Coordinates of C-alpha atoms in Angstrom, one line a residue:
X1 CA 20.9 39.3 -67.3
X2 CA 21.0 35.4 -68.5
X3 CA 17.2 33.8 -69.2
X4 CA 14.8 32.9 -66.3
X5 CA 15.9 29.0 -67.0
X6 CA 19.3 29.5 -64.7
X7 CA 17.0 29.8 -61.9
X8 CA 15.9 26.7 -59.8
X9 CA 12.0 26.5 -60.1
X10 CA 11.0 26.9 -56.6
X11 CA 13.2 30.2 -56.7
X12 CA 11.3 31.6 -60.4
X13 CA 10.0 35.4 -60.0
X14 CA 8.5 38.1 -61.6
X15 CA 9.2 41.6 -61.2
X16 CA 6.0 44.4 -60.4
X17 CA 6.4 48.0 -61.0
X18 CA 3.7 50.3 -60.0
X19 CA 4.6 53.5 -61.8
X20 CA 3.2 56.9 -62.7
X21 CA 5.6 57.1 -66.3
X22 CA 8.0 59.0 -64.5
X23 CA 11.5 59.2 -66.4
X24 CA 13.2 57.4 -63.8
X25 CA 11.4 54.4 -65.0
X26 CA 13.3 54.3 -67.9
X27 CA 17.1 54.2 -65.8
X28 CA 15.4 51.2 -63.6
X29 CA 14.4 48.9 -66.3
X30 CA 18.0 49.6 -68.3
X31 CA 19.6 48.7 -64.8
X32 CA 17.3 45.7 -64.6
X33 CA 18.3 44.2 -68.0
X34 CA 21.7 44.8 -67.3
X35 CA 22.3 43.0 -64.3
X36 CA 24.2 39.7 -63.9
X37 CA 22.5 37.0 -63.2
X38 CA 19.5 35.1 -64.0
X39 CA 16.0 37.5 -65.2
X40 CA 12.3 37.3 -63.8
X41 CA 10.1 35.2 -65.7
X42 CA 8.1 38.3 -65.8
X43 CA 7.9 42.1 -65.6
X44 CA 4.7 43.9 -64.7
X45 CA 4.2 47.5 -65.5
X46 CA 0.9 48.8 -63.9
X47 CA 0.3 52.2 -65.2
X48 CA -1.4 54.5 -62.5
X49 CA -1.4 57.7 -64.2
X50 CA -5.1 59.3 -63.9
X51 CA -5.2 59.3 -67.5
X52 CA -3.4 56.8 -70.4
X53 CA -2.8 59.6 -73.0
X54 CA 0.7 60.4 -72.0
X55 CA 4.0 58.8 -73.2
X56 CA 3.7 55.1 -73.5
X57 CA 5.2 52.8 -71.0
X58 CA 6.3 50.5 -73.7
X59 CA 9.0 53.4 -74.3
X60 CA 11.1 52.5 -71.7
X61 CA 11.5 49.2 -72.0
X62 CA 14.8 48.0 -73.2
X63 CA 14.5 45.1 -76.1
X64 CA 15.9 42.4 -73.7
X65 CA 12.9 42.3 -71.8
X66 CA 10.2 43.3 -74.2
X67 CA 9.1 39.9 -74.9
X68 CA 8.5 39.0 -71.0
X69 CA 7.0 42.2 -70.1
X70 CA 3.1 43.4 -69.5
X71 CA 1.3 46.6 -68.9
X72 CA -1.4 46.6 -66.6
X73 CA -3.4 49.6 -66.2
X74 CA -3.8 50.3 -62.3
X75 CA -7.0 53.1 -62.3
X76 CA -5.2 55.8 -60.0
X77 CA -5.8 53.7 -56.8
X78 CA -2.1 54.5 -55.4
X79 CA 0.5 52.1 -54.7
X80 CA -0.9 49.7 -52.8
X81 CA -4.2 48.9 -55.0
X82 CA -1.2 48.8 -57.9
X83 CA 0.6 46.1 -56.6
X84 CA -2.1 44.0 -56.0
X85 CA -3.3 44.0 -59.7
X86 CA 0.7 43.7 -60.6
X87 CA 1.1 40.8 -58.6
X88 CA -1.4 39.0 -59.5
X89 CA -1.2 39.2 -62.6
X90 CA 2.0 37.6 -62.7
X91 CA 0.9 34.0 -63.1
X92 CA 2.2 31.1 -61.3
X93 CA 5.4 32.4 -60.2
X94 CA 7.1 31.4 -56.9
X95 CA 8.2 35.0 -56.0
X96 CA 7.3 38.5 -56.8
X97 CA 9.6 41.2 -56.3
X98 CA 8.6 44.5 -56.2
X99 CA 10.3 47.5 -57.4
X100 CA 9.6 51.2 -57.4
X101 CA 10.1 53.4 -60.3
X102 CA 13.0 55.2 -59.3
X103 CA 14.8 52.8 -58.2
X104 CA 18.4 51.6 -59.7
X105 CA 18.9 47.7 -58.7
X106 CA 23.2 47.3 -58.8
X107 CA 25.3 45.1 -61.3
X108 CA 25.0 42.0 -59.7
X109 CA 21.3 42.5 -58.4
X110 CA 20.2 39.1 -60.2
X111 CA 23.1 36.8 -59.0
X112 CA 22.7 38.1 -55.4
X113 CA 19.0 37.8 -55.5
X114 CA 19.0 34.3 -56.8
X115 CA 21.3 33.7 -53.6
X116 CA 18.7 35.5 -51.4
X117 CA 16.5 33.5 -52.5
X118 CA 18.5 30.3 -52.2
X119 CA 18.8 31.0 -48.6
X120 CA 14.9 31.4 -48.1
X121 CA 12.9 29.2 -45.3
X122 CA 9.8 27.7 -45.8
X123 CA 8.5 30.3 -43.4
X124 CA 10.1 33.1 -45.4
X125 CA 7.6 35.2 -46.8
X126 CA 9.9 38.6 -47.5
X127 CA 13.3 39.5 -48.1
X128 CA 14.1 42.9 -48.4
X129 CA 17.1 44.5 -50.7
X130 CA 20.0 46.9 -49.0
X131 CA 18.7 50.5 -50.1
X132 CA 21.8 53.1 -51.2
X133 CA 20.6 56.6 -51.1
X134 CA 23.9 58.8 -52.4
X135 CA 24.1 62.1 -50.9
X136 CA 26.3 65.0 -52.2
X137 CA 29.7 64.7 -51.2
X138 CA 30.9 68.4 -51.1
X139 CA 27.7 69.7 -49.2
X140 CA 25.7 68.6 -46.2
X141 CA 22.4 67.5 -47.7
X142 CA 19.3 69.4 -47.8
X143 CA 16.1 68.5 -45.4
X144 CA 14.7 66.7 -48.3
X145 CA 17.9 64.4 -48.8
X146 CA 18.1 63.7 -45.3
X147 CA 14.4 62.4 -45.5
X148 CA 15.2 60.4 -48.3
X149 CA 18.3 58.9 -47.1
X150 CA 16.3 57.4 -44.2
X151 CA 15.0 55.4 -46.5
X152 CA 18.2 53.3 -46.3
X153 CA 17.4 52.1 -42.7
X154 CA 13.5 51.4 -43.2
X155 CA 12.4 48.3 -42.6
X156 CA 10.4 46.5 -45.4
X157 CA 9.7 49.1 -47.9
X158 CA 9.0 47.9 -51.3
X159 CA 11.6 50.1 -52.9
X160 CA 12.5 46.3 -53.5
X161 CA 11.2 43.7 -51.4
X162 CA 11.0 40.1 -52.8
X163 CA 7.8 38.2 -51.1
X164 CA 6.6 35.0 -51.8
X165 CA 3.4 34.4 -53.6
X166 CA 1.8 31.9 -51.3
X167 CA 2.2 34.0 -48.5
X168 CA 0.9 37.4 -50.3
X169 CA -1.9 35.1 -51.4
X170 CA -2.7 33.7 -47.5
X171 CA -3.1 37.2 -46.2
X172 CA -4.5 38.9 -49.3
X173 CA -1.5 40.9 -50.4
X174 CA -1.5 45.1 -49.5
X175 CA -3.9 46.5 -47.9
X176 CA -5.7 48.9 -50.6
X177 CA -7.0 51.4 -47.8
X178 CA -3.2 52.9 -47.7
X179 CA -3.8 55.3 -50.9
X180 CA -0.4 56.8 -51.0
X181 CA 3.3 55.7 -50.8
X182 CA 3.6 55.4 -47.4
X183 CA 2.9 52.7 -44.2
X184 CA 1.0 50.7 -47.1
X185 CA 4.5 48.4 -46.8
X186 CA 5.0 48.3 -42.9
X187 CA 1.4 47.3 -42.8
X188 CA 2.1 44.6 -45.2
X189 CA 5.2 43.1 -43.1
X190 CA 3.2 43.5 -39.6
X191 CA 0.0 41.2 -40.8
X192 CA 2.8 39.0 -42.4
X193 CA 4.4 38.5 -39.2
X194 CA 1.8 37.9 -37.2
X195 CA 0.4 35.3 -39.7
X196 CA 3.4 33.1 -38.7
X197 CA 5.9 34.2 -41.6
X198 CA 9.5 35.8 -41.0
X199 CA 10.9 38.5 -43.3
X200 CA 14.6 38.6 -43.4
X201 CA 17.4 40.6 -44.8
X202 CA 18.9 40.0 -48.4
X203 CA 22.5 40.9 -50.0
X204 CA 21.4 42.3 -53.0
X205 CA 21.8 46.4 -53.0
X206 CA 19.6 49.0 -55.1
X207 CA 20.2 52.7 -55.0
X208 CA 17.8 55.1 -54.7
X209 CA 18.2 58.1 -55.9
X210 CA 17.1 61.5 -54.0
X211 CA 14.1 62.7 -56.7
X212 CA 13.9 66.5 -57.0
X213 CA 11.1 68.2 -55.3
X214 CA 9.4 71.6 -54.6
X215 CA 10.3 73.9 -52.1
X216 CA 6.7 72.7 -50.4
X217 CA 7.2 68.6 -50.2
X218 CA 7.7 68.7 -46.7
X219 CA 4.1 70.3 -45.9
X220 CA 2.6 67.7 -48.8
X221 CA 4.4 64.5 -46.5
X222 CA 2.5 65.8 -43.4
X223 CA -0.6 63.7 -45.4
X224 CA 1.2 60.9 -44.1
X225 CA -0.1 61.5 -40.5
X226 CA -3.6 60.2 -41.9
X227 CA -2.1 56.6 -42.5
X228 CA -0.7 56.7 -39.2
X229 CA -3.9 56.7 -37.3
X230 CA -5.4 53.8 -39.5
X231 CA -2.0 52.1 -38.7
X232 CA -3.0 52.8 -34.9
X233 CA -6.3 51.7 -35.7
X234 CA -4.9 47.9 -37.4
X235 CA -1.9 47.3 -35.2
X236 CA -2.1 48.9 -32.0
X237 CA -0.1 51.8 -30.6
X238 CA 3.1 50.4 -30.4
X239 CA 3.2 49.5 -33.9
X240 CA 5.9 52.3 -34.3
X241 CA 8.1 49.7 -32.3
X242 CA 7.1 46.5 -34.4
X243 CA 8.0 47.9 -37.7
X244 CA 10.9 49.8 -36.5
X245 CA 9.6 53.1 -37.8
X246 CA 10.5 56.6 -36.9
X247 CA 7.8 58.3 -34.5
X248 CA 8.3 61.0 -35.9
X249 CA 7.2 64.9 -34.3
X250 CA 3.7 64.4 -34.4
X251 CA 3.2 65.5 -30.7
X252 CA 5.8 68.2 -30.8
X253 CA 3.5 69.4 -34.0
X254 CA -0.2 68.9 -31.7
X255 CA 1.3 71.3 -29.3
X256 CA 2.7 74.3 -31.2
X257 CA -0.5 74.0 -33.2
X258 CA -2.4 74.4 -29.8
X259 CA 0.0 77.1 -29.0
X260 CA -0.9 79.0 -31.9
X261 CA -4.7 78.6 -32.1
X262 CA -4.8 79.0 -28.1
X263 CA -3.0 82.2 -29.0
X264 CA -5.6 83.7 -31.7
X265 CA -8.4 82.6 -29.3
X266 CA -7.3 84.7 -26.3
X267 CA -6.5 88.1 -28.6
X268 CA -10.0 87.9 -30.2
X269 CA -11.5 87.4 -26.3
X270 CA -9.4 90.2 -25.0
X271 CA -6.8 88.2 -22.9
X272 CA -3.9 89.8 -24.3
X273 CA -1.7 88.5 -21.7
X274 CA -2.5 84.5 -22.0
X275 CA -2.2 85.3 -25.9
X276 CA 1.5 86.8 -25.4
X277 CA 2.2 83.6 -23.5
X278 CA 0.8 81.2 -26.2
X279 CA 2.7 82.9 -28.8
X280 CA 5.8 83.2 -27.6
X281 CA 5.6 79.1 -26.9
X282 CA 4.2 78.7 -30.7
X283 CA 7.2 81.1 -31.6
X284 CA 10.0 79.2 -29.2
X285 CA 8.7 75.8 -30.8
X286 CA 8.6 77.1 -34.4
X287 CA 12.1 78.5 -33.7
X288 CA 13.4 75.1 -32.8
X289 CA 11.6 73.3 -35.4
X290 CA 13.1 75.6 -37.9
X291 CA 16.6 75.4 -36.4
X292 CA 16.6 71.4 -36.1
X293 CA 15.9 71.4 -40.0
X294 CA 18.4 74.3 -40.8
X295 CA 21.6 73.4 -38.4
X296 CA 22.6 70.4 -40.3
X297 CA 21.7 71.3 -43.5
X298 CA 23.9 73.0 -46.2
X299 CA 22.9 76.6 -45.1
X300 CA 22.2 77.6 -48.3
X301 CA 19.8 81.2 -48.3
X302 CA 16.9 78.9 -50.3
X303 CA 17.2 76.0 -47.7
X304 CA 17.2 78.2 -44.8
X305 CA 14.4 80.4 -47.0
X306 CA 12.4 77.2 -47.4
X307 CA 13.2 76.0 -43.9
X308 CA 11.7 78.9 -42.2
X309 CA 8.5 79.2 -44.2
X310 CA 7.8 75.5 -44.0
X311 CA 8.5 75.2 -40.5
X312 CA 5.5 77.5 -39.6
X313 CA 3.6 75.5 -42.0
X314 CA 4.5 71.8 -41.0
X315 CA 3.2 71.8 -37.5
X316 CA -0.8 72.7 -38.5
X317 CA -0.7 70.8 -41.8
X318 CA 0.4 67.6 -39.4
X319 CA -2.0 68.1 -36.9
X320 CA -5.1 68.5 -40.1
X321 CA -4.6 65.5 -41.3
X322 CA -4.1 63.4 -38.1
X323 CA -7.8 64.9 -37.4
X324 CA -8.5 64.1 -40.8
X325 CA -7.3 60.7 -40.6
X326 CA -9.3 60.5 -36.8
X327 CA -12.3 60.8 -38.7
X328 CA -11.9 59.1 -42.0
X329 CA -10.8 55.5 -40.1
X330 CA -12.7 56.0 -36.7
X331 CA -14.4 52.6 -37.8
X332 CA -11.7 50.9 -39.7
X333 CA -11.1 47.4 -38.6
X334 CA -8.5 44.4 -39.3
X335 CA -8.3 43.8 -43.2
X336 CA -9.8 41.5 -44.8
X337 CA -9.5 41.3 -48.3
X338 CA -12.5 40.4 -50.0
X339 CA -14.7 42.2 -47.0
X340 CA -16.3 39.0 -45.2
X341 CA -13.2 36.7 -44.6
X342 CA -15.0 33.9 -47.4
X343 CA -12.6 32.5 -49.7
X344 CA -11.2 34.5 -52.5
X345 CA -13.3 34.4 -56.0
X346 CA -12.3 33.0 -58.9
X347 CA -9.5 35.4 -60.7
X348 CA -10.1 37.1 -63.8
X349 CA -7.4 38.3 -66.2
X350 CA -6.4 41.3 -66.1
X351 CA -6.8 43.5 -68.7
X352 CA -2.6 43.5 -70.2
X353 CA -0.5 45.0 -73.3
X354 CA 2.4 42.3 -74.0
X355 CA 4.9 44.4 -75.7
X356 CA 6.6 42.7 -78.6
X357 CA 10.4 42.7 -78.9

């Protein structure tokens, strides 16, 4: 990767990472620094671990970009409070692109984003990176890998989305309310497109690699369902079609729930015939659930182990937390950033480690 100079000024960025000092860090900043092509000005690291008494982040960071790199510690907030500090604390730079920290940006990531953003509008506020996901090639992948591989047809997900600073700054960057990984981004890109801006497509390609994960991840995604109803909430029901997101099962989920719970209501009143009828439909949908995860998986006995027992699991943990999120954003209205639509205050400086090479 050549020196920030090669780059045309107007075309300058920094790069933010939110991370929790997962190893995979480590792999992304080595691809980083080995790239063609010309280097951010700057590289933000905003630490979110709960606590700062693990591993240092300054570990990871290969000598080439030590002297342009910063720490920033994020508080725990989740992703999207972690971007915001990253961002701006980048100084005046043009573009920020944001990476996640298990991401692997290809060989010629910095030639082919200095063309991306070559190509950029006036109007352009994002341009979003091709996203690899390799599978195994002598199995069919696991229900896990198939959920990560649809990351690579996503729409705007900040596994590495370049967005310009002027346009983060006129709609007040991500909206902090989005706690975890998820809708945080498609939020992001909806308020960006209705603010006048167009997000486009870049050449650039990144992998990301499918992470390992328990044998439960599936039932600890279904938290999701939460930041779906505050998406309802900010954009309207059809948002699904606006950010060209997957729907998902949610309603298939609502009614082998009801199924179920119907079921245990009419044994304890004695109707032993309605409760035979509920729980055969709770069993016919589980069955399905269970088969449309196993079928095109590898058949393995722990996938269709961890299929069946997750599959029972699934359709209530979905249905608590789309109550859950009911409740927790019944009032939740448009963002604003800084609560009363005034003018944003003065910036501070954050609170930084510059490494030293």
């Amino acid at each position: 990767m050549t020196r920030p100079e090669a780059l045309a000024p107007d075309a300058a960025y920094a790069v933010v990472i939110p991370t929790l000092g997962r190893p995979s860090l480590g792999a992304c900043l080595h691809a980083l620094a080995e790239t063609t092509g010309p280097g951010p000005v700057r590289v933000v690291l905003v630490d979110d671990r709960p606590a700062t008494d693990g591993v240092p982040l300054t570990a990871d960071v290969p000598p080439s970009l030590r002297a342009r790199t910063i720490v920033v510690p994020g508080g725990a907030r989740g992703p999207a409070a972690a971007r915001n500090l990253g961002w701006r604390a980048t100084g005046d730079v043009p573009w920020i692109v944001f990476l996640d920290d298990d991401v692997v940006p290809g060989p010629t990531w910095g030639d082919d984003l200095a063309l991306d953003l070559a190509a950029a509008t006036e109007r352009t506020a994002g341009i979003t990176a091709r996203i690899e996901v390799p599978l195994p090639a002598d199995r069919r992948p696991t229900d896990w890998e198939r959920n990560t591989a649809g990351l690579a047809g996503a729409r705007w997900i900040t596994a590495d989305l370049a967005y310009r600073r002027s346009a983060l700054t006129a709609v007040g960057g991500f909206d902090e309310r989005f706690r975890r990984a998820f809708r945080e981004d498609a939020d992001l890109a909806l308020r960006m497109l209705d603010a006048g801006w167009t997000l486009t497509a870049g050449r650039r390609t990144t992998t990301h690699p499918v992470r390992p994960a328990g044998r439960w991840i599936s039932v600890r995604l279904q938290a999701g369902n939460a930041d779906d109803v505050l998406m309802t909430r900010l954009h309207g029901r059809h948002w699904w079609r606006r950010a060209e997101a997957r729907r998902g099962r949610l309603p298939l989920h609502l009614a082998v729930t009801g199924a179920g719970v119907t079921a245990l209501g009419c044994a304890l009143l004695g109707r032993h015939r309605a409760a035979a009828a509920c729980a055969g439909a709770w069993l016919a949908g589980t069955t399905e659930f269970a088969l449309a995860r196993i079928l095109p998986g590898p058949g393995t006995r722990d996938e269709v182990l961890t299929m069946a027992l997750t599959s029972a699991v699934v359709p209530p943990a979905a249905t608590w937390h789309w109550l859950r999120g009911r409740v927790a954003h019944r009032k939740a209205g448009r963002y604003t950033p800084f609560g009363n639509g005034e003018p944003a205050p003065a910036p501070r400086p954050a609170a930084t480690e510059r490494l030293r090479s």
